[in-house]
Structure formats: C-alpha cells, structure tokens
Amino acid sequence: MSCRAVLSIGGNQGDALGLLRGVVDAAATDGILRAASSVYATPPWGGVEQDDFLNAALVVEHSGTPADVLEWGFSRERAAGRTREVRWGPRTLDVDVVTADVDGETVVSDDPALILPHPRAAERAFVLVPWLEIDPDARLAGVPVTDHLAALDPADVSAVRRLPGALAPQGRVSPS
C-alpha cells in the first residue's frame, strides 16, 4: 500500500519557522517527503485574536494508510508541545491531512477522526496557495485547486505572503 498525501502545516507560537523546518526534516529523514512549499505568513483564520501564522504545504508518500499519515503528523505536533485548548487558536504546530490517495485512488472519508478531503481546505487560501506552488495541477474534491482559489475573496488570497528562503534544505526532498 502506498499513501500519497498533501499536508498543510502551520504554527504561530515559539519558533514557528524552526518547528516547520522540523516537520520537513522529519519527513525527509523518514524518507516520505516528496515536495515542500515555501513558507507563507498568513493572518489567523477563525476569528480568534492572535499573531499571524507561518504556513506551508508538503507532499508525502507513506507506506501506510491516511490514518497513519495523520498519526505521523500528530507525533510531530506532540514533539512541538502542541495543546488543543482553543479551536482555531494559537498553536506551536498544526499538521493537517488535506487530501490523500491510496494506490492512486483518491480517498473520501467521513470518519470524524479523519475527514477527507479536509472539509474546509477549499475555503483556506493559506492551504491552497502553498499547495499550488508545489503542485500546479492539484485537484481537491475533483476540482482544480486553481478554481477553488479563484472563488475566494481576493483580499484573503493576497494576504498569504510568501517569505524568502527555502523550507526544505537542498537535497532533502526524495524523488517522486
């Protein structure tokens, strides 16, 4: 079994950039990293007053299931000291599975533990913009991600600001 997944990673507490790099390093070390976007600074989403987030997207390929990929992400969150106190509140690290394909077939799931595709990904420029950077032909729920992005408020899209520098160290991304 082969699970190819798109992950959205982000955080706005502590050394957010260092924590994002830690996720990329762990994915590279584990041999699952296929692509990593640049880092983007984005305003908080969800109405909770807080600092801007740093966000990025990854494509990983894991030998397990989408649930295994989610658990891999949760292990990164635990290592970063993530707590879940306020929905959409500040956090050290958030790792979300946006979409997954198993053996080439897109997974659709309404399991409350892992809904796929992510139920709010199409509404979030901070997910779509980094994802398009690493996969310009990406599709979400059968629709080109470019179409989802075009449907968003242009102010939300322009608020996603690419930061200079690479997230993945040279030579750390495994070939697809």
Tab-separated table of C-alpha atoms in Angstrom:
chain	number	residue	atom	x	y	z
A	1	MET	CA	0.000	0.000	0.000
A	2	SER	CA	1.190	3.473	-0.838
A	3	CYS	CA	-0.434	6.623	0.530
A	4	ARG	CA	0.403	9.937	-1.121
A	5	ALA	CA	-0.911	12.824	0.958
A	6	VAL	CA	-0.922	16.601	0.937
A	7	LEU	CA	-0.234	18.100	4.349
A	8	SER	CA	-0.849	21.648	5.485
A	9	ILE	CA	1.497	22.646	8.298
A	10	GLY	CA	1.475	25.825	10.324
A	11	GLY	CA	2.044	27.493	13.634
A	12	ASN	CA	2.318	30.861	15.338
A	13	GLN	CA	3.877	30.243	18.737
A	14	GLY	CA	7.504	29.851	19.722
A	15	ASP	CA	9.978	29.276	16.898
A	16	ALA	CA	7.293	28.616	14.275
A	17	LEU	CA	9.786	28.558	11.396
A	18	GLY	CA	12.034	26.138	13.263
A	19	LEU	CA	9.066	23.882	14.014
A	20	LEU	CA	8.004	23.850	10.355
A	21	ARG	CA	11.572	23.001	9.356
A	22	GLY	CA	11.489	20.219	11.955
A	23	VAL	CA	8.473	18.658	10.209
A	24	VAL	CA	10.243	18.848	6.856
A	25	ASP	CA	13.435	17.379	8.341
A	26	ALA	CA	11.462	14.536	9.966
A	27	ALA	CA	9.667	13.770	6.697
A	28	ALA	CA	12.977	13.796	4.812
A	29	THR	CA	14.662	11.624	7.448
A	30	ASP	CA	11.730	9.184	7.360
A	31	GLY	CA	12.016	9.049	3.556
A	32	ILE	CA	8.424	10.204	2.966
A	33	LEU	CA	8.946	13.803	1.766
A	34	ARG	CA	8.251	14.355	-1.928
A	35	ALA	CA	7.789	18.161	-2.035
A	36	ALA	CA	7.800	21.137	0.315
A	37	SER	CA	6.463	24.597	-0.453
A	38	SER	CA	7.949	27.878	0.604
A	39	VAL	CA	6.859	29.345	3.925
A	40	TYR	CA	3.964	31.803	3.866
A	41	ALA	CA	2.940	34.318	6.508
A	42	THR	CA	-0.828	34.380	6.835
A	43	PRO	CA	-3.356	36.164	9.007
A	44	PRO	CA	-5.133	33.959	11.564
A	45	TRP	CA	-8.303	32.225	10.403
A	46	GLY	CA	-11.359	31.555	12.530
A	47	GLY	CA	-11.907	34.783	14.455
A	48	VAL	CA	-9.530	34.242	17.402
A	49	GLU	CA	-7.299	37.299	18.038
A	50	GLN	CA	-3.666	36.152	17.684
A	51	ASP	CA	-0.395	36.596	15.791
A	52	ASP	CA	-0.004	35.716	12.115
A	53	PHE	CA	0.772	32.116	11.242
A	54	LEU	CA	3.582	30.621	9.235
A	55	ASN	CA	2.192	28.006	6.847
A	56	ALA	CA	3.490	25.591	4.236
A	57	ALA	CA	2.364	22.553	2.281
A	58	LEU	CA	4.063	19.190	1.911
A	59	VAL	CA	3.517	16.200	-0.309
A	60	VAL	CA	4.451	12.973	1.427
A	61	GLU	CA	4.353	9.337	0.392
A	62	HIS	CA	3.873	6.868	3.227
A	63	SER	CA	3.705	3.079	3.172
A	64	GLY	CA	0.624	3.095	5.429
A	65	THR	CA	-2.886	4.498	5.410
A	66	PRO	CA	-4.095	8.108	5.595
A	67	ALA	CA	-4.700	7.482	9.320
A	68	ASP	CA	-1.027	6.510	9.636
A	69	VAL	CA	-0.053	9.797	7.956
A	70	LEU	CA	-2.312	11.669	10.384
A	71	GLU	CA	-0.681	9.899	13.340
A	72	TRP	CA	2.740	10.788	11.921
A	73	GLY	CA	1.600	14.424	11.903
A	74	PHE	CA	0.214	14.170	15.438
A	75	SER	CA	3.586	12.835	16.609
A	76	ARG	CA	5.220	15.973	15.171
A	77	GLU	CA	2.623	18.124	16.988
A	78	ARG	CA	3.272	16.333	20.295
A	79	ALA	CA	7.023	16.816	19.870
A	80	ALA	CA	6.356	20.543	19.385
A	81	GLY	CA	4.327	20.717	22.607
A	82	ARG	CA	1.009	21.249	20.806
A	83	THR	CA	-2.029	21.590	23.020
A	84	ARG	CA	-5.628	21.805	21.809
A	85	GLU	CA	-7.236	24.389	24.065
A	86	VAL	CA	-8.990	26.872	21.744
A	87	ARG	CA	-10.436	25.899	18.371
A	88	TRP	CA	-8.587	27.872	15.670
A	89	GLY	CA	-6.472	29.406	18.437
A	90	PRO	CA	-2.726	29.930	18.661
A	91	ARG	CA	-0.561	26.839	18.430
A	92	THR	CA	3.026	25.753	18.183
A	93	LEU	CA	2.316	23.391	15.305
A	94	ASP	CA	-0.647	22.113	13.332
A	95	VAL	CA	-0.335	19.274	10.829
A	96	ASP	CA	-3.466	18.583	8.753
A	97	VAL	CA	-4.012	15.935	6.097
A	98	VAL	CA	-5.712	17.836	3.272
A	99	THR	CA	-6.175	15.001	0.806
A	100	ALA	CA	-4.804	11.508	0.269
A	101	ASP	CA	-4.590	8.911	-2.473
A	102	VAL	CA	-4.040	5.244	-1.705
A	103	ASP	CA	-2.560	3.222	-4.553
A	104	GLY	CA	-3.567	6.013	-6.931
A	105	GLU	CA	-7.204	6.253	-5.792
A	106	THR	CA	-8.423	9.394	-4.005
A	107	VAL	CA	-9.674	8.643	-0.503
A	108	VAL	CA	-13.034	10.056	0.553
A	109	SER	CA	-13.838	9.614	4.233
A	110	ASP	CA	-16.454	10.975	6.630
A	111	ASP	CA	-14.821	9.353	9.661
A	112	PRO	CA	-14.770	12.074	12.365
A	113	ALA	CA	-11.153	11.117	13.180
A	114	LEU	CA	-10.043	11.981	9.612
A	115	ILE	CA	-12.439	13.577	7.150
A	116	LEU	CA	-11.047	13.517	3.608
A	117	PRO	CA	-10.716	15.669	1.743
A	118	HIS	CA	-10.264	18.182	4.556
A	119	PRO	CA	-13.716	19.782	4.929
A	120	ARG	CA	-12.525	23.409	4.961
A	121	ALA	CA	-9.439	23.254	2.726
A	122	ALA	CA	-11.260	24.815	-0.251
A	123	GLU	CA	-12.031	27.886	1.908
A	124	ARG	CA	-8.468	28.494	3.062
A	125	ALA	CA	-6.046	30.442	0.916
A	126	PHE	CA	-3.263	29.561	3.387
A	127	VAL	CA	-3.713	25.908	2.351
A	128	LEU	CA	-4.314	26.396	-1.372
A	129	VAL	CA	-1.570	28.915	-2.210
A	130	PRO	CA	1.344	26.840	-0.815
A	131	TRP	CA	-0.163	23.649	-2.284
A	132	LEU	CA	-0.319	25.160	-5.776
A	133	GLU	CA	3.327	26.165	-5.500
A	134	ILE	CA	4.378	22.513	-5.299
A	135	ASP	CA	1.579	21.002	-7.417
A	136	PRO	CA	0.193	23.425	-10.039
A	137	ASP	CA	-2.171	20.704	-11.364
A	138	ALA	CA	-3.596	19.862	-7.926
A	139	ARG	CA	-7.240	18.914	-7.556
A	140	LEU	CA	-9.389	18.988	-4.442
A	141	ALA	CA	-12.626	17.001	-4.458
A	142	GLY	CA	-12.241	16.636	-8.233
A	143	VAL	CA	-11.995	20.404	-8.823
A	144	PRO	CA	-8.748	22.153	-9.815
A	145	VAL	CA	-7.277	23.934	-6.807
A	146	THR	CA	-6.907	26.996	-9.041
A	147	ASP	CA	-10.723	27.109	-9.316
A	148	HIS	CA	-11.128	26.885	-5.525
A	149	LEU	CA	-8.605	29.688	-5.127
A	150	ALA	CA	-10.360	31.861	-7.734
A	151	ALA	CA	-13.616	31.510	-5.764
A	152	LEU	CA	-12.074	33.030	-2.622
A	153	ASP	CA	-12.082	36.686	-1.646
A	154	PRO	CA	-9.084	38.244	-3.448
A	155	ALA	CA	-8.119	40.019	-0.204
A	156	ASP	CA	-7.812	36.639	1.537
A	157	VAL	CA	-5.597	35.328	-1.251
A	158	SER	CA	-3.349	38.398	-1.358
A	159	ALA	CA	-2.946	38.236	2.446
A	160	VAL	CA	-0.976	34.972	2.021
A	161	ARG	CA	2.576	36.342	1.750
A	162	ARG	CA	5.477	34.185	0.566
A	163	LEU	CA	8.592	34.553	2.698
A	164	PRO	CA	12.115	34.353	1.247
A	165	GLY	CA	14.189	31.217	1.614
A	166	ALA	CA	13.544	27.521	1.220
A	167	LEU	CA	11.794	25.374	3.789
A	168	ALA	CA	13.411	22.120	2.683
A	169	PRO	CA	17.209	22.002	2.805
A	170	GLN	CA	18.807	21.268	-0.561
A	171	GLY	CA	18.978	17.559	-1.292
A	172	ARG	CA	16.476	16.599	1.419
A	173	VAL	CA	13.433	16.036	-0.820
A	174	SER	CA	13.113	12.474	-2.062
A	175	PRO	CA	12.227	11.981	-5.734
A	176	SER	CA	8.558	11.320	-6.557
